Short mmCIF file of C-alpha atoms in Angstrom, two decimals:
data_model
loop_
_atom_site.label_atom_id
_atom_site.label_comp_id
_atom_site.label_asym_id
_atom_site.label_seq_id
_atom_site.Cartn_x
_atom_site.Cartn_y
_atom_site.Cartn_z
CA MET P 1 162.80 176.67 41.85
CA PRO P 2 164.32 179.35 43.97
CA SER P 3 162.20 182.13 42.54
CA LEU P 4 158.94 180.22 43.57
CA THR P 5 160.36 179.74 47.05
CA LYS P 6 161.12 183.41 47.30
CA PHE P 7 157.79 184.43 46.07
CA LEU P 8 156.17 182.03 48.44
CA ASP P 9 158.17 183.44 51.08
CA GLU P 10 157.28 187.08 50.52
CA PHE P 11 153.67 186.22 50.05
CA LYS P 12 153.62 184.51 53.41
CA LEU P 13 155.42 187.50 54.96
CA TYR P 14 152.62 189.97 53.80
CA SER P 15 149.90 187.57 54.37
CA ASP P 16 151.04 187.22 58.06
CA LEU P 17 151.09 190.91 58.35
CA LEU P 18 147.35 191.07 56.79
CA ASN P 19 146.43 188.09 58.94
CA SER P 20 147.51 189.82 62.30
CA TRP P 21 145.62 193.04 61.59
CA VAL P 22 142.49 191.85 59.94
CA ILE P 23 140.37 191.46 63.22
CA PRO P 24 141.55 194.85 64.71
CA PHE P 25 140.65 196.72 61.55
CA ILE P 26 137.21 194.89 61.26
CA PHE P 27 136.33 195.94 64.78
CA LEU P 28 137.42 199.47 63.94
CA PHE P 29 135.31 199.48 60.80
CA ILE P 30 132.15 198.20 62.51
CA VAL P 31 132.23 200.53 65.38
CA VAL P 32 132.97 203.51 63.42
CA TYR P 33 130.31 202.80 60.71
CA ALA P 34 127.84 202.06 63.32
CA TYR P 35 128.57 205.17 65.34
CA ALA P 36 128.39 207.31 62.16
CA ARG P 37 124.92 205.86 61.44
CA ARG P 38 123.95 206.64 65.18
CA VAL P 39 123.48 202.98 66.36
CA LYS P 40 123.52 202.72 70.00
CA VAL P 41 126.72 200.72 69.87
CA TYR P 42 127.18 200.19 73.71
CA GLU P 43 123.69 198.83 74.20
CA VAL P 44 123.63 196.69 71.08
CA PHE P 45 126.99 195.23 71.89
CA VAL P 46 125.73 194.12 75.35
CA GLU P 47 122.90 192.46 73.70
CA GLY P 48 125.14 190.45 71.41
CA ALA P 49 127.50 189.62 74.19
CA LYS P 50 124.77 187.97 76.22
CA GLU P 51 124.23 185.60 73.24
CA GLY P 52 127.91 184.81 73.50
CA PHE P 53 127.47 183.39 76.95
CA ASN P 54 124.84 181.06 75.92
CA VAL P 55 126.85 179.76 72.93
CA ALA P 56 129.83 178.92 75.07
CA ILE P 57 127.84 177.14 77.74
CA MET P 58 125.76 175.42 74.99
CA ILE P 59 128.88 173.63 73.42
CA ILE P 60 129.94 171.97 76.87
CA PRO P 61 127.84 168.79 76.32
CA TYR P 62 129.08 168.37 72.81
CA LEU P 63 132.73 168.83 73.96
CA VAL P 64 132.25 166.32 77.00
CA VAL P 65 130.77 163.71 74.77
CA ILE P 66 133.51 163.75 72.05
CA LEU P 67 136.52 164.64 74.17
CA SER P 68 135.80 161.83 76.70
CA ALA P 69 135.44 159.20 73.89
CA ILE P 70 138.61 160.50 72.22
CA ALA P 71 140.46 160.32 75.62
CA ILE P 72 139.36 156.71 76.19
CA PHE P 73 140.33 155.70 72.68
CA ARG P 74 143.71 157.46 72.96
CA ALA P 75 144.53 156.38 76.46
CA SER P 76 144.01 152.61 75.53
CA GLY P 77 146.62 152.87 72.87
CA ALA P 78 144.15 152.00 70.07
CA MET P 79 144.64 155.52 68.73
CA GLN P 80 148.53 154.96 68.27
CA PHE P 81 147.70 151.58 66.55
CA VAL P 82 145.36 153.28 64.05
CA ALA P 83 147.94 156.21 63.62
CA THR P 84 150.67 153.76 62.87
CA SER P 85 148.56 151.70 60.48
CA LEU P 86 147.44 154.90 58.60
CA GLY P 87 150.96 156.16 58.69
CA ALA P 88 151.96 153.29 56.46
CA ILE P 89 149.40 154.59 53.77
CA ILE P 90 149.40 158.25 54.35
CA PRO P 91 152.55 159.71 55.74
CA PRO P 92 151.66 161.42 59.18
CA THR P 93 154.18 164.26 58.34
CA VAL P 94 152.03 165.05 55.33
CA PHE P 95 148.48 164.35 56.71
CA PRO P 96 148.57 164.18 60.60
CA PRO P 97 146.15 161.27 61.87
CA ASP P 98 144.36 163.80 64.11
CA ALA P 99 143.55 165.77 60.98
CA ILE P 100 142.29 162.55 59.17
CA LEU P 101 139.94 161.95 62.17
CA LEU P 102 138.77 165.65 62.00
CA SER P 103 138.16 165.21 58.26
CA LEU P 104 136.09 162.04 58.85
CA ILE P 105 133.84 163.53 61.63
CA LYS P 106 133.32 166.87 60.17
CA PRO P 107 130.48 166.17 57.64
CA LEU P 108 128.60 164.51 60.39
CA SER P 109 128.86 166.79 63.26
CA GLY P 110 130.36 170.34 63.69
CA GLY P 111 130.41 170.02 67.48
CA ALA P 112 132.42 166.65 67.47
CA ALA P 113 134.78 168.09 64.88
CA ARG P 114 135.44 171.20 67.09
CA GLY P 115 136.08 168.72 69.79
CA VAL P 116 138.84 166.97 67.88
CA MET P 117 140.42 170.14 66.76
CA LEU P 118 140.44 171.49 70.47
CA ASP P 119 142.05 168.06 71.60
CA VAL P 120 144.73 168.54 69.02
CA PHE P 121 145.41 172.07 70.23
CA GLN P 122 145.88 170.89 73.69
CA ARG P 123 147.90 167.77 72.95
CA GLN P 124 150.11 168.92 69.98
CA GLY P 125 150.44 172.62 70.90
CA VAL P 126 148.15 175.06 69.00
CA ASP P 127 151.08 176.41 66.89
CA SER P 128 152.15 172.92 65.70
CA PHE P 129 151.69 171.56 62.02
CA ALA P 130 148.84 169.30 62.91
CA SER P 131 146.93 172.24 64.68
CA PHE P 132 147.40 174.45 61.56
CA VAL P 133 146.17 171.65 59.20
CA CYS P 134 143.21 171.13 61.66
CA SER P 135 142.45 174.76 61.71
CA VAL P 136 142.56 175.14 58.04
CA ILE P 137 140.33 171.91 57.42
CA GLN P 138 137.95 173.12 59.97
CA GLY P 139 137.48 176.46 58.33
CA SER P 140 137.21 175.21 54.76
CA THR P 141 134.66 172.42 55.37
CA GLU P 142 131.01 172.25 56.64
CA THR P 143 128.81 169.78 58.31
CA THR P 144 127.34 168.53 55.12
CA PHE P 145 124.76 166.12 56.42
CA TYR P 146 123.46 168.43 58.91
CA VAL P 147 122.92 171.25 56.49
CA ILE P 148 121.45 168.87 53.92
CA ALA P 149 119.01 167.32 56.54
CA VAL P 150 117.90 170.65 58.06
CA TYR P 151 117.56 172.54 54.78
CA PHE P 152 115.60 169.81 52.86
CA GLY P 153 113.77 168.69 56.10
CA SER P 154 112.44 172.33 56.51
CA VAL P 155 110.52 172.22 53.25
CA GLY P 156 109.81 168.49 53.07
CA ILE P 157 112.20 167.61 50.05
CA LYS P 158 112.56 163.91 49.74
CA ASN P 159 114.38 163.45 46.44
CA SER P 160 117.68 165.44 46.96
CA ARG P 161 119.16 164.46 43.47
CA HIS P 162 122.81 165.20 43.19
CA THR P 163 123.16 167.27 46.43
CA ILE P 164 124.97 164.67 48.60
CA ALA P 165 127.24 163.59 45.87
CA VAL P 166 128.26 167.13 45.00
CA GLY P 167 128.44 168.22 48.72
CA LEU P 168 130.73 165.39 49.80
CA ALA P 169 132.91 165.66 46.65
CA ALA P 170 133.34 169.39 47.52
CA GLU P 171 134.42 168.61 50.89
CA LEU P 172 136.81 166.12 49.67
CA ILE P 173 138.33 168.56 47.43
CA ALA P 174 138.43 171.18 50.13
CA ILE P 175 140.15 168.79 52.44
CA ILE P 176 142.72 167.69 49.86
CA ALA P 177 143.52 171.36 49.01
CA SER P 178 143.89 172.11 52.75
CA VAL P 179 146.44 169.50 53.16
CA ILE P 180 148.41 170.50 50.08
CA ILE P 181 148.33 174.24 51.13
CA ALA P 182 149.22 173.45 54.65
CA ASN P 183 152.29 171.45 53.60
CA ILE P 184 153.56 174.28 51.24
CA TRP P 185 152.85 176.95 54.10
CA TRP P 186 154.11 175.16 57.21
CA GLY P 187 156.17 172.34 55.76
CA ASN P 188 159.14 173.63 57.57
CA LEU P 189 157.59 173.33 60.96
CA PRO P 190 158.77 170.36 63.32
CA LYS P 191 156.50 167.37 63.01
CA MET L 1 119.38 166.15 63.09
CA GLY L 2 118.60 163.25 60.89
CA ARG L 3 121.04 161.00 59.10
CA GLY L 4 124.25 162.69 60.19
CA SER L 5 123.72 162.03 63.87
CA GLY L 6 122.86 158.59 63.27
CA VAL L 7 126.18 157.62 61.89
CA LEU L 8 127.78 159.54 64.78
CA ASN L 9 126.19 157.01 67.17
CA HIS L 10 128.05 154.32 65.59
CA ILE L 11 131.33 156.19 65.43
CA TRP L 12 130.94 157.10 69.21
CA THR L 13 130.16 153.72 70.51
CA LEU L 14 133.08 152.38 68.44
CA LEU L 15 135.44 154.83 70.07
CA VAL L 16 134.38 154.18 73.65
CA ALA L 17 133.87 150.28 73.36
CA VAL L 18 136.99 149.64 71.33
CA GLY L 19 138.96 152.06 73.47
CA ILE L 20 138.06 150.26 76.77
CA LEU L 21 138.34 146.84 75.47
CA TRP L 22 141.65 147.58 73.75
CA GLY L 23 142.94 149.18 77.05
CA VAL L 24 142.10 146.10 79.06
CA THR L 25 143.57 143.71 76.72
CA ALA L 26 146.66 145.78 76.19
CA SER L 27 147.21 146.08 79.98
CA LEU L 28 146.70 142.32 80.48
CA ILE L 29 149.28 141.62 77.78
CA LYS L 30 151.77 144.04 79.21
CA VAL L 31 151.63 142.66 82.70
CA GLN L 32 152.21 139.19 81.28
CA THR L 33 155.03 139.90 79.10
CA GLY L 34 156.58 143.08 80.95
CA GLU L 35 156.49 146.52 79.56
CA SER L 36 159.08 149.37 78.82
CA ILE L 37 158.36 152.33 80.91
CA THR L 38 159.85 155.89 80.10
CA LYS L 39 160.72 158.14 83.02
CA THR L 40 162.14 161.49 83.16
CA VAL L 41 164.98 161.43 85.60
CA ASN L 42 166.89 164.77 86.13
CA GLY L 43 165.62 166.11 82.81
CA LYS L 44 166.68 163.03 80.79
CA GLU L 45 164.35 160.36 79.46
CA VAL L 46 165.06 156.94 80.74
CA THR L 47 163.51 153.81 79.38
CA GLU L 48 163.44 150.74 81.36
CA PHE L 49 161.78 147.25 80.75
CA VAL L 50 159.95 146.05 83.80
CA ARG L 51 158.83 142.31 84.24
CA TYR L 52 156.29 141.48 86.80
CA LYS L 53 157.13 138.35 88.65
CA THR L 54 154.72 137.62 91.48
CA THR L 55 150.95 137.61 91.02
CA GLU L 56 150.70 140.45 93.62
CA GLU L 57 152.97 142.53 91.41
CA LYS L 58 150.87 141.74 88.32
CA VAL L 59 147.67 142.64 90.14
CA LYS L 60 149.10 145.94 91.17
CA ALA L 61 150.36 146.97 87.81
CA LEU L 62 146.97 146.10 86.36
CA SER L 63 145.04 148.14 88.82
CA GLU L 64 147.50 151.06 88.30
CA ALA L 65 146.74 150.75 84.60
CA GLY L 66 143.13 150.97 85.24
CA ASN L 67 143.50 153.95 87.49
CA LYS L 68 145.40 155.78 84.84
CA PHE L 69 142.94 154.99 82.24
CA THR L 70 139.96 156.06 84.41
CA LYS L 71 141.87 159.36 85.34
CA GLU L 72 142.54 160.23 81.59
CA ALA L 73 138.85 159.96 80.82
CA PHE L 74 137.97 162.19 83.68
CA ASN L 75 140.64 164.67 82.88
CA SER L 76 139.44 165.07 79.43
CA VAL L 77 136.23 166.81 80.68
CA ALA L 78 137.69 168.75 83.69
CA LEU L 79 138.25 172.44 84.05
CA GLU L 80 141.85 172.04 84.28
CA TYR L 81 144.37 169.17 85.15
CA ASP L 82 148.04 168.55 85.27
CA ASP L 83 149.39 166.63 82.39
CA PRO L 84 151.89 164.27 83.67
CA ALA L 85 153.63 163.81 80.22
CA THR L 86 154.60 167.52 79.99
CA GLY L 87 154.09 168.66 83.61
CA LYS L 88 152.03 171.60 82.13
CA LYS L 89 148.28 172.53 83.02
CA ARG L 90 145.72 171.71 80.52
CA SER L 91 142.00 172.38 79.81
CA GLY L 92 139.60 169.76 79.57
CA ALA L 93 136.05 170.12 78.06
CA VAL L 94 134.64 172.49 80.66
CA GLY L 95 137.72 174.49 80.76
CA ILE L 96 137.78 175.00 76.96
CA ALA L 97 134.18 176.29 77.03
CA PHE L 98 134.74 178.59 79.96
CA GLY L 99 137.64 180.14 78.41
CA PHE L 100 135.58 180.66 75.29
CA ILE L 101 132.74 182.62 76.91
CA GLY L 102 134.58 185.87 76.92
CA ILE L 103 135.85 185.52 73.29
CA MET L 104 132.52 184.51 72.08
CA ALA L 105 130.82 187.51 73.85
CA LEU L 106 133.16 189.99 72.47
CA TRP L 107 132.82 188.79 68.93
CA LEU L 108 129.09 188.47 68.98
CA GLY L 109 128.88 191.90 70.46
CA PHE L 110 130.69 193.51 67.53
CA MET L 111 128.70 191.42 65.19
CA ARG L 112 125.47 192.50 66.64
CA ILE L 113 126.69 196.20 66.07
CA ALA L 114 127.45 195.25 62.36
CA GLU L 115 123.97 193.88 62.01
CA ALA L 116 122.19 196.82 63.49
CA SER L 117 124.10 199.36 61.55
CA GLY L 118 123.07 197.60 58.23
CA LEU L 119 126.69 196.47 57.38
CA ILE L 120 125.58 192.84 56.87
CA ALA L 121 122.89 193.91 54.56
CA LEU L 122 125.58 196.10 52.66
CA LEU L 123 127.81 193.01 52.29
CA ALA L 124 124.71 191.07 50.82
CA ARG L 125 124.25 193.83 48.25
CA ALA L 126 128.06 193.68 47.41
CA ILE L 127 127.77 190.09 46.43
CA SER L 128 124.32 190.16 44.44
CA PRO L 129 126.10 190.83 40.99
CA LEU L 130 127.15 187.30 40.90
CA PHE L 131 123.59 186.18 41.61
CA ARG L 132 122.45 185.96 37.90
CA LEU L 133 125.09 183.48 37.16
CA ILE L 134 124.83 181.35 40.08
CA PHE L 135 120.92 181.26 40.35
CA PRO L 136 119.56 181.88 36.62
CA SER L 137 116.12 180.32 37.52
CA ILE L 138 115.25 182.72 40.22
CA PRO L 139 113.22 185.87 38.77
CA ARG L 140 114.62 189.38 39.50
CA ASP L 141 113.43 190.79 42.68
CA HIS L 142 111.90 187.57 43.98
CA PRO L 143 112.25 187.37 47.93
CA ALA L 144 114.35 184.22 47.49
CA SER L 145 117.18 186.43 46.34
CA GLY L 146 117.28 188.58 49.49
CA ALA L 147 117.11 185.57 51.85
CA ILE L 148 119.90 183.74 49.99
CA LEU L 149 122.00 186.73 50.04
CA MET L 150 121.62 187.46 53.71
CA ASN L 151 122.25 183.71 54.34
CA PHE L 152 125.58 183.92 52.42
CA ALA L 153 126.59 187.12 54.09
CA ALA L 154 125.92 185.46 57.51
CA ASN L 155 128.02 182.49 56.54
CA MET L 156 130.96 184.63 55.39
CA LEU L 157 131.10 186.44 58.65
CA GLY L 158 131.06 182.87 60.57
CA LEU L 159 127.48 183.74 62.12
CA ASP L 160 126.39 180.09 61.92
CA ASN L 161 123.40 180.78 64.34
CA ALA L 162 122.05 183.62 62.15
CA ALA L 163 122.97 181.59 59.06
CA THR L 164 120.59 178.61 59.75
CA PRO L 165 117.23 180.59 60.02
CA LEU L 166 118.07 182.78 57.07
CA GLY L 167 118.85 179.51 55.13
CA ILE L 168 115.67 177.93 56.06
CA LYS L 169 113.82 181.06 54.96
CA ALA L 170 115.60 180.96 51.52
CA MET L 171 114.63 177.27 51.18
CA LYS L 172 111.01 178.20 51.72
CA GLU L 173 111.12 180.78 49.12
CA LEU L 174 112.85 178.53 46.67
CA GLN L 175 110.25 175.91 47.33
CA SER L 176 107.62 178.48 46.21
CA LEU L 177 109.30 178.49 42.88
CA ASN L 178 109.50 174.67 42.69
CA GLY L 179 106.85 172.88 40.65
CA GLN L 180 107.61 169.39 42.01
CA LYS L 181 107.48 169.89 45.90
CA ASP L 182 109.10 166.46 46.91
CA THR L 183 112.07 166.92 44.67
CA ALA L 184 114.89 169.49 44.93
CA SER L 185 115.23 172.10 42.18
CA ASN L 186 118.64 173.12 40.70
CA ALA L 187 118.52 176.33 42.57
CA MET L 188 117.99 174.47 45.76
CA ILE L 189 120.80 172.12 45.37
CA MET L 190 123.22 174.95 44.20
CA PHE L 191 122.27 176.93 47.38
CA ILE L 192 122.80 173.87 49.61
CA CYS L 193 126.04 172.95 47.81
CA LEU L 194 127.57 176.29 48.19
CA ASN L 195 126.54 176.38 51.81
CA VAL L 196 128.17 172.93 52.38
CA SER L 197 131.35 174.03 50.70
CA SER L 198 131.87 176.58 53.58
CA LEU L 199 131.63 180.24 52.64
CA VAL L 200 133.41 181.44 55.72
CA ILE L 201 135.63 184.53 55.16
CA LEU L 202 136.10 185.30 58.67
CA PRO L 203 136.57 182.34 60.73
CA ALA L 204 135.88 184.13 64.11
CA SER L 205 135.26 181.03 66.14
CA ILE L 206 138.47 179.08 65.15
CA ILE L 207 140.32 182.38 65.62
CA GLY L 208 138.74 182.53 69.21
CA TYR L 209 139.74 178.93 70.04
CA ARG L 210 143.34 179.59 68.91
CA VAL L 211 143.55 182.73 71.02
CA GLN L 212 142.23 180.71 73.95
CA ALA L 213 144.63 178.01 73.58
CA ASN L 214 147.47 180.66 73.74
CA SER L 215 148.56 180.63 70.32
CA GLN L 216 151.28 183.03 69.27
CA ARG L 217 149.86 183.14 65.82
CA PRO L 218 146.18 182.79 66.07
CA THR L 219 145.30 184.14 62.74
CA ASP L 220 148.06 182.75 60.69
CA PHE L 221 145.96 179.92 59.19
CA TRP L 222 143.45 182.62 57.65
CA ILE L 223 144.89 183.25 54.12
CA PRO L 224 145.56 179.30 53.58
CA MET L 225 142.11 178.52 54.74
CA LEU L 226 140.70 181.09 52.24
CA ILE L 227 142.55 179.61 49.37
CA ALA L 228 141.18 176.06 50.42
CA THR L 229 137.71 177.37 50.86
CA THR L 230 137.64 179.14 47.45
CA ILE L 231 138.78 175.92 45.90
CA GLY L 232 136.10 173.96 47.62
CA THR L 233 133.43 176.46 46.77
CA LEU L 234 134.46 176.84 43.14
CA SER L 235 134.58 173.08 42.61
CA ALA L 236 131.07 172.83 44.13
CA PHE L 237 129.66 175.48 41.73
CA ILE L 238 131.28 173.96 38.83
CA MET L 239 130.18 170.43 39.51
CA CYS L 240 126.51 171.76 40.04
CA LYS L 241 126.64 173.68 36.74
CA VAL L 242 127.93 170.65 34.85
CA ILE L 243 125.32 168.31 36.30
CA GLU L 244 122.67 170.93 35.61
CA ARG L 245 123.52 170.80 32.04
CA PHE L 246 122.97 166.93 31.77
CA THR L 247 119.91 166.56 34.02
CA LYS L 248 116.39 167.81 34.03
CA ASP L 249 115.46 170.55 36.43
CA THR L 250 112.15 170.25 38.28
CA PRO L 251 109.30 172.38 36.50
CA PRO L 252 108.70 175.78 37.78
CA ALA L 253 105.82 176.41 39.84
CA PRO L 254 102.61 177.85 38.35
CA PRO L 255 102.76 181.66 38.32
CA GLU L 256 100.04 182.14 41.08
CA THR L 257 102.03 180.21 43.63
CA ALA L 258 105.32 181.71 42.71
CA THR L 259 105.11 184.90 44.57
CA GLY L 260 106.89 183.84 47.75
CA GLU L 261 103.80 183.96 50.10
CA GLU L 262 104.58 180.34 51.23
CA ALA L 263 107.30 181.63 53.43
CA ALA L 264 104.90 183.99 55.20
#
């Protein structure tokens, strides 16, 4: 299907252009809009930036707890054993074992999933196929159990009916979609 | 954090305990049978098979393996360390978080401006036409609509910290419309399932982490991620609507309590 490949290549070309300018234009839009509405942009920015410091420091314990456990598991050779076994069922070139681990942890803990993704960035290189797959999965899924527990807990709901089933099914669909799209998008990257 | 964290306790213990036991066993076996060691000599990879003959050699190799193992664990949380495999510097847990301070501060600075100027409220208004279709049971002008829209807007911009309190407010408003207080209503389930399917349009934190990891293409994953997110969200919406058709919703609350004062 040469026309489809050509279309995909062109689509990728323009989406890369859009991707690379989206952040600068959002910044521009936010600042100009706020300035025009006489928001004290400088002071308000500082207020928000203070919060950024807290967020970054707050994630340290969550990173330590999961990164050390992954390091131990990996250094022992057990990770390689799991990856080889999984590779027999799911080809690691299609769905990298690191991304499988990320998918399994994400519904349980956002902090732990972030740790797995950052570990992949460090080990495989941030622009590798595995890192792109992990970035897409991290963005297209949520910490299902946490959200359900917090939101239902806040109003005392005990019978959640079909929430968990639909939530997990949607998560699974998003993961499968992520893997398929990533393979179309970055299929030619070295693995 | 309820049930989610509970499962994580098991996974974490499994990773640590299996990892260490596996490491010890693998080292013991290697020392007995000999191991193949790959070294880089003059830029070339050379693999040699080493057999340990005397007890002294075996003990030495075993303690070396233990040291390497310990070092890996400590490296993973360090500010920065030399990776012997590639010879490059890498960040551990603390280094990653430190590198993130600036990016996060920058991002939240801009977001605070967007909030103060009313841009986020504007975004909420822009998505409101879809509202009737998604939540038919919420009366027009009920305070639940506003809270849900603000929560969706915060989620779309990747403002997780702002999204959670708004979501809790929305749940309280939805509970005021719910006639069966211990059971989730259709509107609540739809609201949570859409939240769970990730509504992110601007994955600011992931872009930040990629920039911090020196990516040459930090935003390249954006469009593919949007496609995957849309598929997930649409399927959550369709599944909820189909199940709504075949199950019974909780009864609506009697009119005098359905005014939203419960959230106040």
